[in-house]
PDB file of C-alpha atoms in Angstrom:
ATOM      1  CA  MET A   5      34.853 -14.621   7.007  1.00  0.00           C
ATOM      2  CA  ARG A   6      36.426 -12.630   4.234  1.00  0.00           C
ATOM      3  CA  VAL A   7      39.108  -9.967   4.302  1.00  0.00           C
ATOM      4  CA  GLU A   8      37.344  -6.698   3.514  1.00  0.00           C
ATOM      5  CA  PRO A   9      39.197  -3.607   2.259  1.00  0.00           C
ATOM      6  CA  SER A  10      38.110  -1.807   5.439  1.00  0.00           C
ATOM      7  CA  TRP A  11      40.445  -4.082   7.426  1.00  0.00           C
ATOM      8  CA  TYR A  12      43.319  -2.657   5.429  1.00  0.00           C
ATOM      9  CA  LEU A  13      42.093   0.852   6.294  1.00  0.00           C
ATOM     10  CA  VAL A  14      42.299   0.038  10.018  1.00  0.00           C
ATOM     11  CA  LEU A  15      45.769  -1.437   9.531  1.00  0.00           C
ATOM     12  CA  SER A  16      46.788   1.680   7.622  1.00  0.00           C
ATOM     13  CA  ALA A  17      45.570   3.882  10.492  1.00  0.00           C
ATOM     14  CA  LEU A  18      47.634   1.804  12.933  1.00  0.00           C
ATOM     15  CA  LEU A  19      50.791   2.061  10.828  1.00  0.00           C
ATOM     16  CA  PHE A  20      50.335   5.809  10.345  1.00  0.00           C
ATOM     17  CA  THR A  21      49.975   6.296  14.109  1.00  0.00           C
ATOM     18  CA  ILE A  22      53.122   4.285  14.772  1.00  0.00           C
ATOM     19  CA  GLY A  23      54.949   6.504  12.265  1.00  0.00           C
ATOM     20  CA  VAL A  24      53.703   9.656  13.995  1.00  0.00           C
ATOM     21  CA  ALA A  25      54.803   8.256  17.373  1.00  0.00           C
ATOM     22  CA  GLY A  26      58.260   7.602  15.929  1.00  0.00           C
ATOM     23  CA  VAL A  27      58.571  11.153  14.604  1.00  0.00           C
ATOM     24  CA  LEU A  28      57.556  12.531  18.012  1.00  0.00           C
ATOM     25  CA  ILE A  29      59.783  10.262  20.101  1.00  0.00           C
ATOM     26  CA  ARG A  30      63.001   9.625  18.187  1.00  0.00           C
ATOM     27  CA  ARG A  31      65.931  12.048  17.925  1.00  0.00           C
ATOM     28  CA  ASN A  32      68.019  10.442  15.171  1.00  0.00           C
ATOM     29  CA  ALA A  33      67.263  12.279  11.924  1.00  0.00           C
ATOM     30  CA  ILE A  34      67.643   9.140   9.772  1.00  0.00           C
ATOM     31  CA  VAL A  35      65.148   7.234  11.921  1.00  0.00           C
ATOM     32  CA  LEU A  36      62.827  10.235  11.641  1.00  0.00           C
ATOM     33  CA  PHE A  37      63.033   9.895   7.867  1.00  0.00           C
ATOM     34  CA  MET A  38      62.212   6.197   8.113  1.00  0.00           C
ATOM     35  CA  CYS A  39      59.140   7.024  10.224  1.00  0.00           C
ATOM     36  CA  VAL A  40      58.018   9.514   7.562  1.00  0.00           C
ATOM     37  CA  GLU A  41      58.444   6.763   4.955  1.00  0.00           C
ATOM     38  CA  LEU A  42      56.274   4.482   7.087  1.00  0.00           C
ATOM     39  CA  MET A  43      53.572   7.158   7.207  1.00  0.00           C
ATOM     40  CA  LEU A  44      53.703   7.644   3.429  1.00  0.00           C
ATOM     41  CA  ASN A  45      53.413   3.892   2.935  1.00  0.00           C
ATOM     42  CA  SER A  46      50.423   3.586   5.233  1.00  0.00           C
ATOM     43  CA  VAL A  47      48.671   6.309   3.241  1.00  0.00           C
ATOM     44  CA  ASN A  48      49.524   4.401   0.055  1.00  0.00           C
ATOM     45  CA  LEU A  49      47.891   1.324   1.571  1.00  0.00           C
ATOM     46  CA  SER A  50      44.703   3.237   2.279  1.00  0.00           C
ATOM     47  CA  PHE A  51      44.723   4.733  -1.244  1.00  0.00           C
ATOM     48  CA  ILE A  52      44.929   1.243  -2.713  1.00  0.00           C
ATOM     49  CA  ALA A  53      42.269  -0.105  -0.334  1.00  0.00           C
ATOM     50  CA  PHE A  54      39.933   2.724  -1.378  1.00  0.00           C
ATOM     51  CA  SER A  55      40.781   1.989  -4.999  1.00  0.00           C
ATOM     52  CA  LYS A  56      39.569  -1.579  -4.466  1.00  0.00           C
ATOM     53  CA  LEU A  57      36.507  -0.431  -2.515  1.00  0.00           C
ATOM     54  CA  ASN A  58      35.395   1.939  -5.270  1.00  0.00           C
ATOM     55  CA  GLY A  59      36.505  -0.180  -8.212  1.00  0.00           C
ATOM     56  CA  ASP A  60      38.534   2.742  -9.548  1.00  0.00           C
ATOM     57  CA  LEU A  61      42.156   2.653 -10.713  1.00  0.00           C
ATOM     58  CA  ASN A  62      42.800   6.343  -9.998  1.00  0.00           C
ATOM     59  CA  GLY A  63      43.705   5.527  -6.379  1.00  0.00           C
ATOM     60  CA  GLN A  64      46.534   3.335  -7.619  1.00  0.00           C
ATOM     61  CA  ILE A  65      47.813   6.142  -9.859  1.00  0.00           C
ATOM     62  CA  LEU A  66      47.834   8.543  -6.898  1.00  0.00           C
ATOM     63  CA  SER A  67      49.739   5.968  -4.868  1.00  0.00           C
ATOM     64  CA  PHE A  68      52.271   5.681  -7.702  1.00  0.00           C
ATOM     65  CA  PHE A  69      52.850   9.443  -7.634  1.00  0.00           C
ATOM     66  CA  VAL A  70      53.280   9.339  -3.854  1.00  0.00           C
ATOM     67  CA  MET A  71      56.042   6.758  -4.349  1.00  0.00           C
ATOM     68  CA  VAL A  72      57.840   8.949  -6.925  1.00  0.00           C
ATOM     69  CA  VAL A  73      57.666  12.046  -4.734  1.00  0.00           C
ATOM     70  CA  ALA A  74      58.841  10.011  -1.726  1.00  0.00           C
ATOM     71  CA  ALA A  75      61.881   8.882  -3.714  1.00  0.00           C
ATOM     72  CA  ALA A  76      62.753  12.500  -4.582  1.00  0.00           C
ATOM     73  CA  GLU A  77      62.182  13.566  -0.986  1.00  0.00           C
ATOM     74  CA  VAL A  78      64.493  10.861   0.352  1.00  0.00           C
ATOM     75  CA  VAL A  79      67.271  11.854  -2.053  1.00  0.00           C
ATOM     76  CA  VAL A  80      67.164  15.539  -1.074  1.00  0.00           C
ATOM     77  CA  GLY A  81      66.596  14.804   2.623  1.00  0.00           C
ATOM     78  CA  LEU A  82      69.508  12.438   2.921  1.00  0.00           C
ATOM     79  CA  GLY A  83      71.677  14.934   1.001  1.00  0.00           C
ATOM     80  CA  ILE A  84      70.804  17.616   3.562  1.00  0.00           C
ATOM     81  CA  LEU A  85      71.524  15.149   6.378  1.00  0.00           C
ATOM     82  CA  VAL A  86      74.970  14.341   5.013  1.00  0.00           C
ATOM     83  CA  ALA A  87      75.705  18.066   4.607  1.00  0.00           C
ATOM     84  CA  ILE A  88      74.650  18.742   8.220  1.00  0.00           C
ATOM     85  CA  PHE A  89      76.654  15.781   9.447  1.00  0.00           C
ATOM     86  CA  ARG A  90      79.781  17.138   7.750  1.00  0.00           C
ATOM     87  CA  LYS A  91      79.419  20.466   9.576  1.00  0.00           C
ATOM     88  CA  ARG A  92      78.309  19.260  13.014  1.00  0.00           C
ATOM     89  CA  SER A  93      79.278  15.533  12.980  1.00  0.00           C
ATOM     90  CA  SER A  94      75.982  14.555  14.546  1.00  0.00           C
ATOM     91  CA  ALA A  95      72.781  13.085  13.150  1.00  0.00           C
ATOM     92  CA  SER A  96      70.619  14.122  16.080  1.00  0.00           C
ATOM     93  CA  VAL A  97      67.935  16.694  15.424  1.00  0.00           C
ATOM     94  CA  ASP A  98      68.671  18.284  18.805  1.00  0.00           C
ATOM     95  CA  ASP A  99      72.084  19.451  17.594  1.00  0.00           C
ATOM     96  CA  VAL A 100      70.612  21.522  14.770  1.00  0.00           C
ATOM     97  CA  ASN A 101      69.684  24.461  16.988  1.00  0.00           C
ATOM     98  CA  LEU A 102      71.424  27.438  15.390  1.00  0.00           C
ATOM     99  CA  LEU A 103      68.133  29.217  14.790  1.00  0.00           C
ATOM    100  CA  LYS A 104      67.200  28.996  18.468  1.00  0.00           C
ATOM    101  CA  GLY A 105      65.919  32.374  19.667  1.00  0.00           C
TER     102      GLY A 105
ATOM    103  CA  MET B  18      32.144 -19.939  17.122  1.00  0.00           C
ATOM    104  CA  SER B  19      31.166 -23.605  16.830  1.00  0.00           C
ATOM    105  CA  PRO B  20      33.145 -25.825  14.448  1.00  0.00           C
ATOM    106  CA  LEU B  21      30.017 -26.394  12.367  1.00  0.00           C
ATOM    107  CA  HIS B  22      29.518 -22.634  12.038  1.00  0.00           C
ATOM    108  CA  ALA B  23      33.159 -22.094  11.115  1.00  0.00           C
ATOM    109  CA  GLY B  24      32.925 -24.904   8.598  1.00  0.00           C
ATOM    110  CA  ALA B  25      29.867 -23.338   7.002  1.00  0.00           C
ATOM    111  CA  ILE B  26      31.672 -19.993   6.727  1.00  0.00           C
ATOM    112  CA  LEU B  27      34.768 -21.624   5.258  1.00  0.00           C
ATOM    113  CA  ALA B  28      32.647 -23.504   2.740  1.00  0.00           C
ATOM    114  CA  ALA B  29      31.050 -20.244   1.630  1.00  0.00           C
ATOM    115  CA  THR B  30      34.384 -18.726   0.639  1.00  0.00           C
ATOM    116  CA  THR B  31      36.599 -19.547  -2.290  1.00  0.00           C
ATOM    117  CA  ALA B  32      40.146 -20.845  -1.985  1.00  0.00           C
ATOM    118  CA  GLY B  33      41.565 -17.453  -2.913  1.00  0.00           C
ATOM    119  CA  GLU B  34      39.595 -15.693  -0.198  1.00  0.00           C
ATOM    120  CA  ARG B  35      40.684 -18.251   2.370  1.00  0.00           C
ATOM    121  CA  ALA B  36      44.302 -17.750   1.334  1.00  0.00           C
ATOM    122  CA  GLU B  37      43.875 -13.988   1.668  1.00  0.00           C
ATOM    123  CA  LEU B  38      42.431 -14.438   5.158  1.00  0.00           C
ATOM    124  CA  VAL B  39      45.328 -16.656   6.261  1.00  0.00           C
ATOM    125  CA  PHE B  40      47.925 -14.305   4.788  1.00  0.00           C
ATOM    126  CA  PHE B  41      46.243 -11.267   6.347  1.00  0.00           C
ATOM    127  CA  ILE B  42      46.164 -12.923   9.788  1.00  0.00           C
ATOM    128  CA  ILE B  43      49.892 -13.637   9.471  1.00  0.00           C
ATOM    129  CA  LEU B  44      51.105 -10.475   7.722  1.00  0.00           C
ATOM    130  CA  ALA B  45      49.049  -7.730   9.391  1.00  0.00           C
ATOM    131  CA  PRO B  46      50.453  -8.408  12.895  1.00  0.00           C
ATOM    132  CA  LEU B  47      53.892  -8.811  11.312  1.00  0.00           C
ATOM    133  CA  ALA B  48      53.554  -5.383   9.690  1.00  0.00           C
ATOM    134  CA  VAL B  49      52.505  -3.775  12.989  1.00  0.00           C
ATOM    135  CA  VAL B  50      55.273  -5.538  14.943  1.00  0.00           C
ATOM    136  CA  THR B  51      57.983  -4.549  12.466  1.00  0.00           C
ATOM    137  CA  ALA B  52      56.741  -0.949  12.467  1.00  0.00           C
ATOM    138  CA  LEU B  53      56.825  -0.858  16.273  1.00  0.00           C
ATOM    139  CA  GLY B  54      60.269  -2.470  16.278  1.00  0.00           C
ATOM    140  CA  MET B  55      61.465   0.115  13.774  1.00  0.00           C
ATOM    141  CA  VAL B  56      60.358   2.933  16.076  1.00  0.00           C
ATOM    142  CA  LEU B  57      61.607   1.380  19.320  1.00  0.00           C
ATOM    143  CA  ASN B  58      64.940  -0.090  18.216  1.00  0.00           C
ATOM    144  CA  ARG B  59      67.986   1.859  19.347  1.00  0.00           C
ATOM    145  CA  HIS B  60      70.159   0.766  16.409  1.00  0.00           C
ATOM    146  CA  ALA B  61      69.292   2.623  13.218  1.00  0.00           C
ATOM    147  CA  VAL B  62      70.455  -0.294  11.044  1.00  0.00           C
ATOM    148  CA  TYR B  63      68.030  -2.695  12.720  1.00  0.00           C
ATOM    149  CA  SER B  64      65.323  -0.076  12.227  1.00  0.00           C
ATOM    150  CA  ALA B  65      66.096   0.035   8.497  1.00  0.00           C
ATOM    151  CA  LEU B  66      66.007  -3.756   8.170  1.00  0.00           C
ATOM    152  CA  LEU B  67      62.690  -3.993  10.058  1.00  0.00           C
ATOM    153  CA  LEU B  68      61.289  -1.329   7.755  1.00  0.00           C
ATOM    154  CA  VAL B  69      62.284  -3.465   4.736  1.00  0.00           C
ATOM    155  CA  VAL B  70      60.247  -6.374   6.189  1.00  0.00           C
ATOM    156  CA  ASN B  71      57.350  -3.971   6.685  1.00  0.00           C
ATOM    157  CA  PHE B  72      57.552  -2.865   3.047  1.00  0.00           C
ATOM    158  CA  PHE B  73      57.450  -6.485   1.891  1.00  0.00           C
ATOM    159  CA  CYS B  74      54.298  -7.057   3.966  1.00  0.00           C
ATOM    160  CA  LEU B  75      52.732  -4.014   2.303  1.00  0.00           C
ATOM    161  CA  ALA B  76      53.665  -5.387  -1.128  1.00  0.00           C
ATOM    162  CA  ALA B  77      51.788  -8.600  -0.274  1.00  0.00           C
ATOM    163  CA  PHE B  78      48.749  -6.528   0.740  1.00  0.00           C
ATOM    164  CA  TYR B  79      48.921  -4.684  -2.585  1.00  0.00           C
ATOM    165  CA  VAL B  80      48.721  -8.017  -4.413  1.00  0.00           C
ATOM    166  CA  PHE B  81      45.596  -8.959  -2.457  1.00  0.00           C
ATOM    167  CA  LEU B  82      44.092  -5.543  -3.210  1.00  0.00           C
ATOM    168  CA  GLN B  83      44.702  -6.236  -6.927  1.00  0.00           C
ATOM    169  CA  ALA B  84      47.399  -3.611  -7.372  1.00  0.00           C
ATOM    170  CA  GLN B  85      49.955  -5.940  -8.921  1.00  0.00           C
ATOM    171  CA  PHE B  86      52.016  -3.231 -10.619  1.00  0.00           C
ATOM    172  CA  LEU B  87      52.325  -1.231  -7.400  1.00  0.00           C
ATOM    173  CA  ALA B  88      53.340  -4.363  -5.493  1.00  0.00           C
ATOM    174  CA  ALA B  89      56.267  -4.786  -7.894  1.00  0.00           C
ATOM    175  CA  VAL B  90      57.116  -1.064  -7.662  1.00  0.00           C
ATOM    176  CA  GLN B  91      56.958  -1.287  -3.866  1.00  0.00           C
ATOM    177  CA  VAL B  92      59.531  -4.083  -3.793  1.00  0.00           C
ATOM    178  CA  ILE B  93      61.810  -2.542  -6.429  1.00  0.00           C
ATOM    179  CA  VAL B  94      61.671   1.150  -5.499  1.00  0.00           C
ATOM    180  CA  TYR B  95      61.005   1.108  -1.756  1.00  0.00           C
ATOM    181  CA  ALA B  96      62.525  -2.098  -0.434  1.00  0.00           C
ATOM    182  CA  GLY B  97      65.227  -1.968  -3.094  1.00  0.00           C
ATOM    183  CA  ALA B  98      66.319   1.551  -3.941  1.00  0.00           C
ATOM    184  CA  ILE B  99      65.154   3.768  -1.084  1.00  0.00           C
ATOM    185  CA  MET B 100      66.149   1.459   1.763  1.00  0.00           C
ATOM    186  CA  VAL B 101      69.548   0.797   0.167  1.00  0.00           C
ATOM    187  CA  LEU B 102      70.016   4.582   0.062  1.00  0.00           C
ATOM    188  CA  PHE B 103      69.122   4.745   3.770  1.00  0.00           C
ATOM    189  CA  LEU B 104      71.633   2.010   4.582  1.00  0.00           C
ATOM    190  CA  PHE B 105      74.322   3.769   2.521  1.00  0.00           C
ATOM    191  CA  VAL B 106      73.843   6.986   4.483  1.00  0.00           C
ATOM    192  CA  LEU B 107      73.771   5.076   7.782  1.00  0.00           C
ATOM    193  CA  MET B 108      77.091   3.460   6.946  1.00  0.00           C
ATOM    194  CA  LEU B 109      78.489   6.803   5.776  1.00  0.00           C
ATOM    195  CA  LEU B 110      77.531   8.620   8.978  1.00  0.00           C
ATOM    196  CA  GLY B 111      78.755   5.863  11.280  1.00  0.00           C
ATOM    197  CA  ILE B 112      76.615   3.168  12.812  1.00  0.00           C
ATOM    198  CA  SER B 113      78.377   2.694  16.131  1.00  0.00           C
ATOM    199  CA  ARG B 114      76.561   5.586  17.790  1.00  0.00           C
ATOM    200  CA  GLU B 115      73.377   4.652  19.570  1.00  0.00           C
ATOM    201  CA  ASP B 116      70.512   7.048  19.688  1.00  0.00           C
ATOM    202  CA  VAL B 117      70.292   9.439  22.613  1.00  0.00           C
ATOM    203  CA  LEU B 118      67.249   8.380  24.560  1.00  0.00           C
ATOM    204  CA  HIS B 119      66.939  10.999  27.280  1.00  0.00           C
ATOM    205  CA  GLU B 120      64.286  13.644  26.878  1.00  0.00           C
ATOM    206  CA  THR B 121      65.566  17.027  25.784  1.00  0.00           C
ATOM    207  CA  ILE B 122      62.222  18.774  26.185  1.00  0.00           C
ATOM    208  CA  ARG B 123      60.590  18.139  29.532  1.00  0.00           C
ATOM    209  CA  GLY B 124      57.315  16.281  29.279  1.00  0.00           C
ATOM    210  CA  GLN B 125      57.617  15.560  25.560  1.00  0.00           C
ATOM    211  CA  ARG B 126      57.105  11.794  25.810  1.00  0.00           C
ATOM    212  CA  PRO B 127      53.837  11.875  27.811  1.00  0.00           C
ATOM    213  CA  ALA B 128      52.482  14.632  25.584  1.00  0.00           C
ATOM    214  CA  ALA B 129      53.440  12.580  22.499  1.00  0.00           C
ATOM    215  CA  ALA B 130      51.743   9.487  23.939  1.00  0.00           C
ATOM    216  CA  VAL B 131      48.516  11.393  24.615  1.00  0.00           C
ATOM    217  CA  LEU B 132      48.509  12.952  21.144  1.00  0.00           C
ATOM    218  CA  VAL B 133      49.208   9.622  19.440  1.00  0.00           C
ATOM    219  CA  VAL B 134      46.385   7.881  21.304  1.00  0.00           C
ATOM    220  CA  LEU B 135      44.065  10.751  20.362  1.00  0.00           C
ATOM    221  CA  LEU B 136      45.106  10.491  16.713  1.00  0.00           C
ATOM    222  CA  LEU B 137      44.537   6.735  16.619  1.00  0.00           C
ATOM    223  CA  ALA B 138      41.155   7.081  18.333  1.00  0.00           C
ATOM    224  CA  GLY B 139      40.181   9.818  15.888  1.00  0.00           C
ATOM    225  CA  THR B 140      41.099   7.860  12.760  1.00  0.00           C
ATOM    226  CA  ILE B 141      39.464   4.653  13.975  1.00  0.00           C
ATOM    227  CA  TRP B 142      36.358   6.615  14.954  1.00  0.00           C
ATOM    228  CA  ALA B 143      36.271   8.225  11.505  1.00  0.00           C
ATOM    229  CA  LEU B 144      36.541   4.782   9.903  1.00  0.00           C
ATOM    230  CA  PHE B 145      33.690   3.346  11.940  1.00  0.00           C
ATOM    231  CA  ALA B 146      31.500   6.452  11.737  1.00  0.00           C
ATOM    232  CA  HIS B 147      31.295   6.008   7.964  1.00  0.00           C
ATOM    233  CA  PRO B 148      31.522   2.235   7.674  1.00  0.00           C
ATOM    234  CA  PHE B 149      33.165   1.174   4.427  1.00  0.00           C
ATOM    235  CA  SER B 150      31.697  -2.276   4.187  1.00  0.00           C
ATOM    236  CA  GLY B 151      31.646  -4.722   1.337  1.00  0.00           C
ATOM    237  CA  LEU B 152      34.306  -6.507  -0.611  1.00  0.00           C
ATOM    238  CA  GLY B 153      34.756  -3.759  -3.175  1.00  0.00           C
ATOM    239  CA  ALA B 154      34.859  -4.275  -6.918  1.00  0.00           C
ATOM    240  CA  ASP B 155      36.891  -6.751  -8.928  1.00  0.00           C
ATOM    241  CA  LEU B 156      39.678  -4.466 -10.098  1.00  0.00           C
ATOM    242  CA  ASN B 157      41.041  -7.152 -12.395  1.00  0.00           C
ATOM    243  CA  ARG B 158      37.841  -6.887 -14.411  1.00  0.00           C
ATOM    244  CA  VAL B 159      38.002  -3.062 -14.347  1.00  0.00           C
ATOM    245  CA  ALA B 160      41.575  -3.232 -15.627  1.00  0.00           C
ATOM    246  CA  GLY B 161      40.730  -5.809 -18.280  1.00  0.00           C
ATOM    247  CA  ASN B 162      42.878  -8.500 -16.593  1.00  0.00           C
ATOM    248  CA  ASP B 163      45.995  -6.407 -17.237  1.00  0.00           C
ATOM    249  CA  ASN B 164      46.813  -4.094 -14.353  1.00  0.00           C
ATOM    250  CA  VAL B 165      50.069  -2.799 -15.856  1.00  0.00           C
ATOM    251  CA  ARG B 166      48.491  -1.909 -19.186  1.00  0.00           C
ATOM    252  CA  ALA B 167      45.527  -0.159 -17.533  1.00  0.00           C
ATOM    253  CA  ILE B 168      47.815   1.894 -15.276  1.00  0.00           C
ATOM    254  CA  GLY B 169      50.107   2.765 -18.168  1.00  0.00           C
ATOM    255  CA  ARG B 170      47.127   3.897 -20.243  1.00  0.00           C
ATOM    256  CA  LEU B 171      45.919   6.153 -17.416  1.00  0.00           C
ATOM    257  CA  LEU B 172      49.425   7.523 -16.774  1.00  0.00           C
ATOM    258  CA  PHE B 173      50.000   8.483 -20.392  1.00  0.00           C
ATOM    259  CA  THR B 174      46.561   9.922 -21.092  1.00  0.00           C
ATOM    260  CA  ARG B 175      44.783  11.541 -18.186  1.00  0.00           C
ATOM    261  CA  TYR B 176      47.825  11.968 -15.961  1.00  0.00           C
ATOM    262  CA  VAL B 177      50.459  12.693 -18.592  1.00  0.00           C
ATOM    263  CA  PHE B 178      51.103  16.249 -17.360  1.00  0.00           C
ATOM    264  CA  ALA B 179      51.574  15.086 -13.760  1.00  0.00           C
ATOM    265  CA  PHE B 180      53.813  12.298 -15.047  1.00  0.00           C
ATOM    266  CA  GLU B 181      56.076  14.751 -16.896  1.00  0.00           C
ATOM    267  CA  ALA B 182      56.092  17.053 -13.864  1.00  0.00           C
ATOM    268  CA  THR B 183      57.328  14.218 -11.638  1.00  0.00           C
ATOM    269  CA  GLY B 184      60.075  13.575 -14.180  1.00  0.00           C
ATOM    270  CA  LEU B 185      61.153  17.196 -13.798  1.00  0.00           C
ATOM    271  CA  LEU B 186      60.909  16.824 -10.013  1.00  0.00           C
ATOM    272  CA  LEU B 187      63.247  13.833 -10.081  1.00  0.00           C
ATOM    273  CA  VAL B 188      65.801  15.734 -12.167  1.00  0.00           C
ATOM    274  CA  VAL B 189      65.681  18.692  -9.761  1.00  0.00           C
ATOM    275  CA  ALA B 190      66.054  16.313  -6.803  1.00  0.00           C
ATOM    276  CA  ALA B 191      69.074  14.621  -8.389  1.00  0.00           C
ATOM    277  CA  VAL B 192      70.758  17.973  -9.139  1.00  0.00           C
ATOM    278  CA  GLY B 193      69.919  19.204  -5.633  1.00  0.00           C
ATOM    279  CA  ALA B 194      71.465  16.132  -4.048  1.00  0.00           C
ATOM    280  CA  LEU B 195      74.605  16.660  -6.160  1.00  0.00           C
ATOM    281  CA  VAL B 196      74.880  20.315  -5.065  1.00  0.00           C
ATOM    282  CA  LEU B 197      74.344  19.393  -1.422  1.00  0.00           C
ATOM    283  CA  GLY B 198      76.836  16.567  -1.610  1.00  0.00           C
ATOM    284  CA  LYS B 199      79.745  18.287  -3.314  1.00  0.00           C
ATOM    285  CA  ARG B 200      82.497  19.432  -1.038  1.00  0.00           C
ATOM    286  CA  ALA B 201      84.687  21.576  -3.308  1.00  0.00           C
ATOM    287  CA  GLY B 202      85.555  24.988  -1.822  1.00  0.00           C
ATOM    288  CA  ARG B 203      84.580  23.858   1.645  1.00  0.00           C
ATOM    289  CA  PRO B 204      87.066  23.007   4.388  1.00  0.00           C
ATOM    290  CA  LEU B 205      87.270  19.277   4.867  1.00  0.00           C
ATOM    291  CA  PRO B 206      86.219  17.925   8.269  1.00  0.00           C
ATOM    292  CA  ARG B 207      89.181  17.311  10.556  1.00  0.00           C
ATOM    293  CA  GLY B 208      90.410  13.750  10.659  1.00  0.00           C
ATOM    294  CA  SER B 209      88.514  12.654   7.564  1.00  0.00           C
ATOM    295  CA  ALA B 210      90.194  10.329   5.099  1.00  0.00           C
ATOM    296  CA  ALA B 211      90.122  13.014   2.394  1.00  0.00           C
ATOM    297  CA  GLN B 212      91.926  15.515   4.656  1.00  0.00           C
ATOM    298  CA  ARG B 213      94.576  12.978   5.629  1.00  0.00           C
ATOM    299  CA  GLU B 214      95.178  12.318   1.948  1.00  0.00           C
ATOM    300  CA  GLU B 215      95.625  16.044   1.363  1.00  0.00           C
ATOM    301  CA  GLN B 216      98.208  16.317   4.132  1.00  0.00           C
ATOM    302  CA  VAL B 217     100.375  13.591   2.613  1.00  0.00           C
ATOM    303  CA  PRO B 218     102.811  15.367   0.257  1.00  0.00           C
TER     304      PRO B 218
END
């Protein structure tokens, strides 16, 4: 029995689903960000598994760009979080309801 | 599976493939368990630490999928830089508070559970409807036994424009974080250390 790249694809689907569940269930904005990171990482895993399946390095390059964009996203997102926390002293997404109709 | 059968299968594989199998059997459940723990843990700091373990598992998978450069980047950028940033912000915002667990929208949890199960079923079905079988290609041979050099060559030839654009993106993100983080001209939050310092003559 050998580990095939398709096993990693199934694992990636599992991790992505767990990330989606976290985004839907949790209220803490920082934990929401972590769940988004988990989803990005699971997609990276499937990119790299497909790269191995097809014998093509372009999947790894795409995964590299995902990592760079995720880093930028985290910096801006956490900056917004800190700014919101200063105004409302809460990190819960339920407290950011000023646009409620 | 009889022992003879298992022995025949083990004999047909190389030592590297056996090692990959053992590591996958250990690390794949670990990755799923740490991800679940990250979602279900009430303390955000524990969530962050479990996510670091998860990222290390993924780095090991990248090595087995012959993406050695990305495995190193995963450990340095994700487990190192990004998670440290998360922990910094957690400490800054206060870690004593536990997450509110009651539902604020009625019926959100059951609806989320149904949707998540549907999503998982859909992705797994898509994977098995178009079976991606086979062991794939030997990427080390494709990359000429030098993964870093091959990736660098691709980055600076075919993807050089995207590479420069991400550089610009990082600069914009850094400036944006600075603008969001600066507090000049804004009233300081009551009771903060900076305000108490201002009140002292």
